[in-house]
Amino acid sequence: MASVNKVIIVGNLGRDPEIRYMPSGDAIANIAVATSYKSKDRNSGEQKELTEWHRISFFGRLAEIVGQYLKKGSSVYVEGRLQTRKYTDKDGIERYATDIIAENMQMLGGRQGMGGGDSYGGDDSYGGGVGGGYDAPPSRPAPQRQAPPAPAARPQPKPAANFSDMDDDIPF
């Protein structure tokens, strides 16, 4: 049986990214993103806004981009997968934490520094971004596209005289 482990988060950073480097030199970035949900209280009828915090980890080039361009308050779109890890806290109690492992990221909102509105994928590709800062690969001119030819004029069908003349093959 097939399965899907996919998460999409759109929210704001609650703090600046934490960047670390592994002994191999690969970057790791961790961020906390807030999302909110509005609901109406059943008893009082008042509108409530609930905030949920999500831990998101980035690896490699994507982590470097996060560290360079994102900061507290930045709006971000992240695609990734859920991963649960087990750890022992300082009191010796085993605990579980579920994090999001980012695969793609897009900066949202206005341009903050040089990075607003750019899209980056976890496979070291630059997704639909334009610009993106000093480390972005040189931009290539877009290929010239010719306008598609105008559609040929089709003869208009004659309207049905009554419902018995109409086609019964209705697509719904």
mmCIF file of the C-alpha atoms, coordinates in Angstrom:
data_MODEL
# 
_entry.id   MODEL 
# 
loop_
_atom_site.group_PDB 
_atom_site.id 
_atom_site.type_symbol 
_atom_site.label_atom_id 
_atom_site.label_alt_id 
_atom_site.label_comp_id 
_atom_site.label_asym_id 
_atom_site.label_entity_id 
_atom_site.label_seq_id 
_atom_site.pdbx_PDB_ins_code 
_atom_site.Cartn_x 
_atom_site.Cartn_y 
_atom_site.Cartn_z 
_atom_site.occupancy 
_atom_site.B_iso_or_equiv 
_atom_site.pdbx_formal_charge 
_atom_site.auth_seq_id 
_atom_site.auth_comp_id 
_atom_site.auth_asym_id 
_atom_site.auth_atom_id 
_atom_site.pdbx_PDB_model_num 
ATOM 1   C CA . MET A 1 1   ? 0.000   0.000  0.000   1.00 0.00 ? 1   MET A CA 1 
ATOM 2   C CA . ALA A 1 2   ? 1.312   3.450  -0.906  1.00 0.00 ? 2   ALA A CA 1 
ATOM 3   C CA . SER A 1 3   ? 1.847   6.103  1.726   1.00 0.00 ? 3   SER A CA 1 
ATOM 4   C CA . VAL A 1 4   ? 2.531   9.835  1.769   1.00 0.00 ? 4   VAL A CA 1 
ATOM 5   C CA . ASN A 1 5   ? 4.576   11.804 4.283   1.00 0.00 ? 5   ASN A CA 1 
ATOM 6   C CA . LYS A 1 6   ? 4.247   15.421 3.141   1.00 0.00 ? 6   LYS A CA 1 
ATOM 7   C CA . VAL A 1 7   ? 3.885   18.662 5.071   1.00 0.00 ? 7   VAL A CA 1 
ATOM 8   C CA . ILE A 1 8   ? 3.239   22.179 3.802   1.00 0.00 ? 8   ILE A CA 1 
ATOM 9   C CA . ILE A 1 9   ? 3.668   25.047 6.249   1.00 0.00 ? 9   ILE A CA 1 
ATOM 10  C CA . VAL A 1 10  ? 3.099   28.756 5.600   1.00 0.00 ? 10  VAL A CA 1 
ATOM 11  C CA . GLY A 1 11  ? 3.926   30.976 8.538   1.00 0.00 ? 11  GLY A CA 1 
ATOM 12  C CA . ASN A 1 12  ? 6.329   33.382 10.229  1.00 0.00 ? 12  ASN A CA 1 
ATOM 13  C CA . LEU A 1 13  ? 9.662   32.725 11.925  1.00 0.00 ? 13  LEU A CA 1 
ATOM 14  C CA . GLY A 1 14  ? 9.496   33.159 15.684  1.00 0.00 ? 14  GLY A CA 1 
ATOM 15  C CA . ARG A 1 15  ? 13.267  33.673 16.039  1.00 0.00 ? 15  ARG A CA 1 
ATOM 16  C CA . ASP A 1 16  ? 16.376  33.959 13.888  1.00 0.00 ? 16  ASP A CA 1 
ATOM 17  C CA . PRO A 1 17  ? 17.565  30.677 12.325  1.00 0.00 ? 17  PRO A CA 1 
ATOM 18  C CA . GLU A 1 18  ? 20.078  28.586 14.276  1.00 0.00 ? 18  GLU A CA 1 
ATOM 19  C CA . ILE A 1 19  ? 22.916  27.501 11.963  1.00 0.00 ? 19  ILE A CA 1 
ATOM 20  C CA . ARG A 1 20  ? 25.361  24.685 12.780  1.00 0.00 ? 20  ARG A CA 1 
ATOM 21  C CA . TYR A 1 21  ? 27.920  22.866 10.706  1.00 0.00 ? 21  TYR A CA 1 
ATOM 22  C CA . MET A 1 22  ? 28.624  19.128 10.757  1.00 0.00 ? 22  MET A CA 1 
ATOM 23  C CA . PRO A 1 23  ? 32.236  17.881 10.781  1.00 0.00 ? 23  PRO A CA 1 
ATOM 24  C CA . SER A 1 24  ? 31.875  17.286 7.036   1.00 0.00 ? 24  SER A CA 1 
ATOM 25  C CA . GLY A 1 25  ? 31.167  21.005 6.561   1.00 0.00 ? 25  GLY A CA 1 
ATOM 26  C CA . ASP A 1 26  ? 27.499  20.556 5.657   1.00 0.00 ? 26  ASP A CA 1 
ATOM 27  C CA . ALA A 1 27  ? 25.193  23.205 7.132   1.00 0.00 ? 27  ALA A CA 1 
ATOM 28  C CA . ILE A 1 28  ? 22.155  22.504 9.314   1.00 0.00 ? 28  ILE A CA 1 
ATOM 29  C CA . ALA A 1 29  ? 19.589  25.223 10.009  1.00 0.00 ? 29  ALA A CA 1 
ATOM 30  C CA . ASN A 1 30  ? 16.734  25.032 12.492  1.00 0.00 ? 30  ASN A CA 1 
ATOM 31  C CA . ILE A 1 31  ? 13.815  27.431 12.597  1.00 0.00 ? 31  ILE A CA 1 
ATOM 32  C CA . ALA A 1 32  ? 10.554  27.718 14.509  1.00 0.00 ? 32  ALA A CA 1 
ATOM 33  C CA . VAL A 1 33  ? 7.568   28.751 12.389  1.00 0.00 ? 33  VAL A CA 1 
ATOM 34  C CA . ALA A 1 34  ? 4.250   29.924 13.810  1.00 0.00 ? 34  ALA A CA 1 
ATOM 35  C CA . THR A 1 35  ? 0.959   29.179 12.094  1.00 0.00 ? 35  THR A CA 1 
ATOM 36  C CA . SER A 1 36  ? -2.399  30.350 13.370  1.00 0.00 ? 36  SER A CA 1 
ATOM 37  C CA . TYR A 1 37  ? -5.915  29.021 13.264  1.00 0.00 ? 37  TYR A CA 1 
ATOM 38  C CA . LYS A 1 38  ? -9.041  31.063 13.924  1.00 0.00 ? 38  LYS A CA 1 
ATOM 39  C CA . SER A 1 39  ? -12.102 29.448 15.436  1.00 0.00 ? 39  SER A CA 1 
ATOM 40  C CA . LYS A 1 40  ? -15.256 30.459 17.208  1.00 0.00 ? 40  LYS A CA 1 
ATOM 41  C CA . ASP A 1 41  ? -15.778 29.435 20.813  1.00 0.00 ? 41  ASP A CA 1 
ATOM 42  C CA . ARG A 1 42  ? -18.978 27.335 20.981  1.00 0.00 ? 42  ARG A CA 1 
ATOM 43  C CA . ASN A 1 43  ? -20.040 28.636 24.395  1.00 0.00 ? 43  ASN A CA 1 
ATOM 44  C CA . SER A 1 44  ? -19.229 32.340 24.210  1.00 0.00 ? 44  SER A CA 1 
ATOM 45  C CA . GLY A 1 45  ? -19.311 32.775 20.434  1.00 0.00 ? 45  GLY A CA 1 
ATOM 46  C CA . GLU A 1 46  ? -16.149 34.874 20.539  1.00 0.00 ? 46  GLU A CA 1 
ATOM 47  C CA . GLN A 1 47  ? -13.446 34.522 17.897  1.00 0.00 ? 47  GLN A CA 1 
ATOM 48  C CA . LYS A 1 48  ? -10.252 32.818 19.131  1.00 0.00 ? 48  LYS A CA 1 
ATOM 49  C CA . GLU A 1 49  ? -6.893  32.594 17.410  1.00 0.00 ? 49  GLU A CA 1 
ATOM 50  C CA . LEU A 1 50  ? -4.752  29.573 18.212  1.00 0.00 ? 50  LEU A CA 1 
ATOM 51  C CA . THR A 1 51  ? -1.028  29.589 17.385  1.00 0.00 ? 51  THR A CA 1 
ATOM 52  C CA . GLU A 1 52  ? 0.878   26.393 16.643  1.00 0.00 ? 52  GLU A CA 1 
ATOM 53  C CA . TRP A 1 53  ? 4.691   26.247 16.567  1.00 0.00 ? 53  TRP A CA 1 
ATOM 54  C CA . HIS A 1 54  ? 6.570   23.981 14.145  1.00 0.00 ? 54  HIS A CA 1 
ATOM 55  C CA . ARG A 1 55  ? 10.248  22.984 14.344  1.00 0.00 ? 55  ARG A CA 1 
ATOM 56  C CA . ILE A 1 56  ? 11.764  22.797 10.868  1.00 0.00 ? 56  ILE A CA 1 
ATOM 57  C CA . SER A 1 57  ? 15.249  21.538 9.936   1.00 0.00 ? 57  SER A CA 1 
ATOM 58  C CA . PHE A 1 58  ? 17.122  22.348 6.719   1.00 0.00 ? 58  PHE A CA 1 
ATOM 59  C CA . PHE A 1 59  ? 20.256  20.643 5.430   1.00 0.00 ? 59  PHE A CA 1 
ATOM 60  C CA . GLY A 1 60  ? 23.035  21.487 2.971   1.00 0.00 ? 60  GLY A CA 1 
ATOM 61  C CA . ARG A 1 61  ? 22.708  24.431 0.594   1.00 0.00 ? 61  ARG A CA 1 
ATOM 62  C CA . LEU A 1 62  ? 19.113  25.020 1.654   1.00 0.00 ? 62  LEU A CA 1 
ATOM 63  C CA . ALA A 1 63  ? 20.317  25.508 5.249   1.00 0.00 ? 63  ALA A CA 1 
ATOM 64  C CA . GLU A 1 64  ? 22.887  28.073 4.090   1.00 0.00 ? 64  GLU A CA 1 
ATOM 65  C CA . ILE A 1 65  ? 20.191  30.004 2.217   1.00 0.00 ? 65  ILE A CA 1 
ATOM 66  C CA . VAL A 1 66  ? 17.935  29.968 5.301   1.00 0.00 ? 66  VAL A CA 1 
ATOM 67  C CA . GLY A 1 67  ? 20.774  31.291 7.451   1.00 0.00 ? 67  GLY A CA 1 
ATOM 68  C CA . GLN A 1 68  ? 21.621  34.004 4.965   1.00 0.00 ? 68  GLN A CA 1 
ATOM 69  C CA . TYR A 1 69  ? 18.188  35.363 4.097   1.00 0.00 ? 69  TYR A CA 1 
ATOM 70  C CA . LEU A 1 70  ? 15.643  34.514 6.807   1.00 0.00 ? 70  LEU A CA 1 
ATOM 71  C CA . LYS A 1 71  ? 15.281  36.298 10.125  1.00 0.00 ? 71  LYS A CA 1 
ATOM 72  C CA . LYS A 1 72  ? 12.741  36.603 12.929  1.00 0.00 ? 72  LYS A CA 1 
ATOM 73  C CA . GLY A 1 73  ? 9.367   37.650 11.491  1.00 0.00 ? 73  GLY A CA 1 
ATOM 74  C CA . SER A 1 74  ? 10.109  36.464 7.924   1.00 0.00 ? 74  SER A CA 1 
ATOM 75  C CA . SER A 1 75  ? 7.193   34.833 6.125   1.00 0.00 ? 75  SER A CA 1 
ATOM 76  C CA . VAL A 1 76  ? 8.045   31.475 4.622   1.00 0.00 ? 76  VAL A CA 1 
ATOM 77  C CA . TYR A 1 77  ? 6.489   28.577 2.693   1.00 0.00 ? 77  TYR A CA 1 
ATOM 78  C CA . VAL A 1 78  ? 8.063   25.199 3.472   1.00 0.00 ? 78  VAL A CA 1 
ATOM 79  C CA . GLU A 1 79  ? 7.447   21.737 2.005   1.00 0.00 ? 79  GLU A CA 1 
ATOM 80  C CA . GLY A 1 80  ? 8.886   18.737 3.737   1.00 0.00 ? 80  GLY A CA 1 
ATOM 81  C CA . ARG A 1 81  ? 8.235   15.534 5.634   1.00 0.00 ? 81  ARG A CA 1 
ATOM 82  C CA . LEU A 1 82  ? 7.587   14.617 9.243   1.00 0.00 ? 82  LEU A CA 1 
ATOM 83  C CA . GLN A 1 83  ? 10.252  12.811 11.229  1.00 0.00 ? 83  GLN A CA 1 
ATOM 84  C CA . THR A 1 84  ? 9.920   11.686 14.846  1.00 0.00 ? 84  THR A CA 1 
ATOM 85  C CA . ARG A 1 85  ? 13.021  11.328 16.987  1.00 0.00 ? 85  ARG A CA 1 
ATOM 86  C CA . LYS A 1 86  ? 13.559  9.852  20.420  1.00 0.00 ? 86  LYS A CA 1 
ATOM 87  C CA . TYR A 1 87  ? 15.781  11.505 23.008  1.00 0.00 ? 87  TYR A CA 1 
ATOM 88  C CA . THR A 1 88  ? 16.480  11.459 26.736  1.00 0.00 ? 88  THR A CA 1 
ATOM 89  C CA . ASP A 1 89  ? 15.948  14.729 28.618  1.00 0.00 ? 89  ASP A CA 1 
ATOM 90  C CA . LYS A 1 90  ? 18.163  16.043 31.419  1.00 0.00 ? 90  LYS A CA 1 
ATOM 91  C CA . ASP A 1 91  ? 16.084  14.153 34.017  1.00 0.00 ? 91  ASP A CA 1 
ATOM 92  C CA . GLY A 1 92  ? 16.690  10.835 32.225  1.00 0.00 ? 92  GLY A CA 1 
ATOM 93  C CA . ILE A 1 93  ? 13.145  10.581 30.843  1.00 0.00 ? 93  ILE A CA 1 
ATOM 94  C CA . GLU A 1 94  ? 12.761  9.307  27.273  1.00 0.00 ? 94  GLU A CA 1 
ATOM 95  C CA . ARG A 1 95  ? 10.821  11.744 25.135  1.00 0.00 ? 95  ARG A CA 1 
ATOM 96  C CA . TYR A 1 96  ? 9.738   11.995 21.500  1.00 0.00 ? 96  TYR A CA 1 
ATOM 97  C CA . ALA A 1 97  ? 9.778   15.046 19.254  1.00 0.00 ? 97  ALA A CA 1 
ATOM 98  C CA . THR A 1 98  ? 8.314   15.387 15.780  1.00 0.00 ? 98  THR A CA 1 
ATOM 99  C CA . ASP A 1 99  ? 10.110  17.770 13.429  1.00 0.00 ? 99  ASP A CA 1 
ATOM 100 C CA . ILE A 1 100 ? 9.660   18.795 9.821   1.00 0.00 ? 100 ILE A CA 1 
ATOM 101 C CA . ILE A 1 101 ? 12.578  17.987 7.527   1.00 0.00 ? 101 ILE A CA 1 
ATOM 102 C CA . ALA A 1 102 ? 12.440  20.650 4.810   1.00 0.00 ? 102 ALA A CA 1 
ATOM 103 C CA . GLU A 1 103 ? 12.787  19.703 1.166   1.00 0.00 ? 103 GLU A CA 1 
ATOM 104 C CA . ASN A 1 104 ? 11.715  22.993 -0.468  1.00 0.00 ? 104 ASN A CA 1 
ATOM 105 C CA . MET A 1 105 ? 11.390  26.548 0.793   1.00 0.00 ? 105 MET A CA 1 
ATOM 106 C CA . GLN A 1 106 ? 10.057  29.792 -0.604  1.00 0.00 ? 106 GLN A CA 1 
ATOM 107 C CA . MET A 1 107 ? 10.474  33.170 1.011   1.00 0.00 ? 107 MET A CA 1 
ATOM 108 C CA . LEU A 1 108 ? 7.231   35.141 1.063   1.00 0.00 ? 108 LEU A CA 1 
ATOM 109 C CA . GLY A 1 109 ? 6.342   38.760 1.591   1.00 0.00 ? 109 GLY A CA 1 
ATOM 110 C CA . GLY A 1 110 ? 8.367   41.809 0.654   1.00 0.00 ? 110 GLY A CA 1 
ATOM 111 C CA . ARG A 1 111 ? 12.039  41.797 -0.130  1.00 0.00 ? 111 ARG A CA 1 
ATOM 112 C CA . GLN A 1 112 ? 14.044  41.589 3.063   1.00 0.00 ? 112 GLN A CA 1 
ATOM 113 C CA . GLY A 1 113 ? 17.634  42.209 2.149   1.00 0.00 ? 113 GLY A CA 1 
ATOM 114 C CA . MET A 1 114 ? 18.023  40.439 -1.168  1.00 0.00 ? 114 MET A CA 1 
ATOM 115 C CA . GLY A 1 115 ? 15.862  37.380 -0.709  1.00 0.00 ? 115 GLY A CA 1 
ATOM 116 C CA . GLY A 1 116 ? 12.130  38.098 -0.649  1.00 0.00 ? 116 GLY A CA 1 
ATOM 117 C CA . GLY A 1 117 ? 9.929   36.025 -2.926  1.00 0.00 ? 117 GLY A CA 1 
ATOM 118 C CA . ASP A 1 118 ? 12.579  33.536 -3.990  1.00 0.00 ? 118 ASP A CA 1 
ATOM 119 C CA . SER A 1 119 ? 12.116  29.784 -4.148  1.00 0.00 ? 119 SER A CA 1 
ATOM 120 C CA . TYR A 1 120 ? 14.738  27.208 -3.277  1.00 0.00 ? 120 TYR A CA 1 
ATOM 121 C CA . GLY A 1 121 ? 14.614  23.429 -3.488  1.00 0.00 ? 121 GLY A CA 1 
ATOM 122 C CA . GLY A 1 122 ? 16.484  21.007 -1.317  1.00 0.00 ? 122 GLY A CA 1 
ATOM 123 C CA . ASP A 1 123 ? 18.255  19.467 -4.306  1.00 0.00 ? 123 ASP A CA 1 
ATOM 124 C CA . ASP A 1 124 ? 20.520  22.521 -4.727  1.00 0.00 ? 124 ASP A CA 1 
ATOM 125 C CA . SER A 1 125 ? 18.284  23.824 -7.502  1.00 0.00 ? 125 SER A CA 1 
ATOM 126 C CA . TYR A 1 126 ? 16.862  27.274 -7.542  1.00 0.00 ? 126 TYR A CA 1 
ATOM 127 C CA . GLY A 1 127 ? 13.087  26.672 -7.869  1.00 0.00 ? 127 GLY A CA 1 
ATOM 128 C CA . GLY A 1 128 ? 11.271  29.676 -9.435  1.00 0.00 ? 128 GLY A CA 1 
ATOM 129 C CA . GLY A 1 129 ? 13.330  32.360 -7.824  1.00 0.00 ? 129 GLY A CA 1 
ATOM 130 C CA . VAL A 1 130 ? 14.551  35.495 -9.498  1.00 0.00 ? 130 VAL A CA 1 
ATOM 131 C CA . GLY A 1 131 ? 17.543  37.203 -7.953  1.00 0.00 ? 131 GLY A CA 1 
ATOM 132 C CA . GLY A 1 132 ? 18.150  35.758 -4.536  1.00 0.00 ? 132 GLY A CA 1 
ATOM 133 C CA . GLY A 1 133 ? 21.335  37.375 -3.393  1.00 0.00 ? 133 GLY A CA 1 
ATOM 134 C CA . TYR A 1 134 ? 25.016  37.186 -4.009  1.00 0.00 ? 134 TYR A CA 1 
ATOM 135 C CA . ASP A 1 135 ? 25.270  33.391 -4.073  1.00 0.00 ? 135 ASP A CA 1 
ATOM 136 C CA . ALA A 1 136 ? 22.571  32.893 -6.690  1.00 0.00 ? 136 ALA A CA 1 
ATOM 137 C CA . PRO A 1 137 ? 23.787  31.362 -9.949  1.00 0.00 ? 137 PRO A CA 1 
ATOM 138 C CA . PRO A 1 138 ? 24.069  33.742 -12.893 1.00 0.00 ? 138 PRO A CA 1 
ATOM 139 C CA . SER A 1 139 ? 20.712  34.281 -14.482 1.00 0.00 ? 139 SER A CA 1 
ATOM 140 C CA . ARG A 1 140 ? 20.139  33.044 -18.009 1.00 0.00 ? 140 ARG A CA 1 
ATOM 141 C CA . PRO A 1 141 ? 17.969  34.979 -20.426 1.00 0.00 ? 141 PRO A CA 1 
ATOM 142 C CA . ALA A 1 142 ? 14.560  33.430 -20.862 1.00 0.00 ? 142 ALA A CA 1 
ATOM 143 C CA . PRO A 1 143 ? 14.083  31.607 -24.153 1.00 0.00 ? 143 PRO A CA 1 
ATOM 144 C CA . GLN A 1 144 ? 12.129  33.603 -26.690 1.00 0.00 ? 144 GLN A CA 1 
ATOM 145 C CA . ARG A 1 145 ? 8.703   32.154 -27.307 1.00 0.00 ? 145 ARG A CA 1 
ATOM 146 C CA . GLN A 1 146 ? 6.588   32.847 -30.329 1.00 0.00 ? 146 GLN A CA 1 
ATOM 147 C CA . ALA A 1 147 ? 2.951   33.692 -29.867 1.00 0.00 ? 147 ALA A CA 1 
ATOM 148 C CA . PRO A 1 148 ? 0.731   30.698 -30.591 1.00 0.00 ? 148 PRO A CA 1 
ATOM 149 C CA . PRO A 1 149 ? -1.134  30.892 -33.884 1.00 0.00 ? 149 PRO A CA 1 
ATOM 150 C CA . ALA A 1 150 ? -4.649  32.262 -33.682 1.00 0.00 ? 150 ALA A CA 1 
ATOM 151 C CA . PRO A 1 151 ? -7.250  29.492 -33.481 1.00 0.00 ? 151 PRO A CA 1 
ATOM 152 C CA . ALA A 1 152 ? -9.130  28.791 -36.684 1.00 0.00 ? 152 ALA A CA 1 
ATOM 153 C CA . ALA A 1 153 ? -12.657 30.109 -36.773 1.00 0.00 ? 153 ALA A CA 1 
ATOM 154 C CA . ARG A 1 154 ? -15.131 27.321 -36.061 1.00 0.00 ? 154 ARG A CA 1 
ATOM 155 C CA . PRO A 1 155 ? -18.622 27.332 -37.474 1.00 0.00 ? 155 PRO A CA 1 
ATOM 156 C CA . GLN A 1 156 ? -21.140 28.025 -34.721 1.00 0.00 ? 156 GLN A CA 1 
ATOM 157 C CA . PRO A 1 157 ? -23.519 25.097 -34.064 1.00 0.00 ? 157 PRO A CA 1 
ATOM 158 C CA . LYS A 1 158 ? -27.189 25.726 -34.607 1.00 0.00 ? 158 LYS A CA 1 
ATOM 159 C CA . PRO A 1 159 ? -29.168 26.011 -31.374 1.00 0.00 ? 159 PRO A CA 1 
ATOM 160 C CA . ALA A 1 160 ? -31.456 23.093 -30.552 1.00 0.00 ? 160 ALA A CA 1 
ATOM 161 C CA . ALA A 1 161 ? -35.075 23.655 -31.462 1.00 0.00 ? 161 ALA A CA 1 
ATOM 162 C CA . ASN A 1 162 ? -36.282 21.807 -28.334 1.00 0.00 ? 162 ASN A CA 1 
ATOM 163 C CA . PHE A 1 163 ? -34.976 19.511 -25.605 1.00 0.00 ? 163 PHE A CA 1 
ATOM 164 C CA . SER A 1 164 ? -35.561 16.339 -27.631 1.00 0.00 ? 164 SER A CA 1 
ATOM 165 C CA . ASP A 1 165 ? -32.918 17.507 -30.130 1.00 0.00 ? 165 ASP A CA 1 
ATOM 166 C CA . MET A 1 166 ? -30.246 17.937 -27.406 1.00 0.00 ? 166 MET A CA 1 
ATOM 167 C CA . ASP A 1 167 ? -27.409 15.478 -26.927 1.00 0.00 ? 167 ASP A CA 1 
ATOM 168 C CA . ASP A 1 168 ? -27.939 13.145 -23.924 1.00 0.00 ? 168 ASP A CA 1 
ATOM 169 C CA . ASP A 1 169 ? -24.188 12.777 -23.231 1.00 0.00 ? 169 ASP A CA 1 
ATOM 170 C CA . ILE A 1 170 ? -24.003 15.189 -20.336 1.00 0.00 ? 170 ILE A CA 1 
ATOM 171 C CA . PRO A 1 171 ? -20.570 14.944 -18.668 1.00 0.00 ? 171 PRO A CA 1 
ATOM 172 C CA . PHE A 1 172 ? -21.814 15.037 -15.077 1.00 0.00 ? 172 PHE A CA 1 
# 
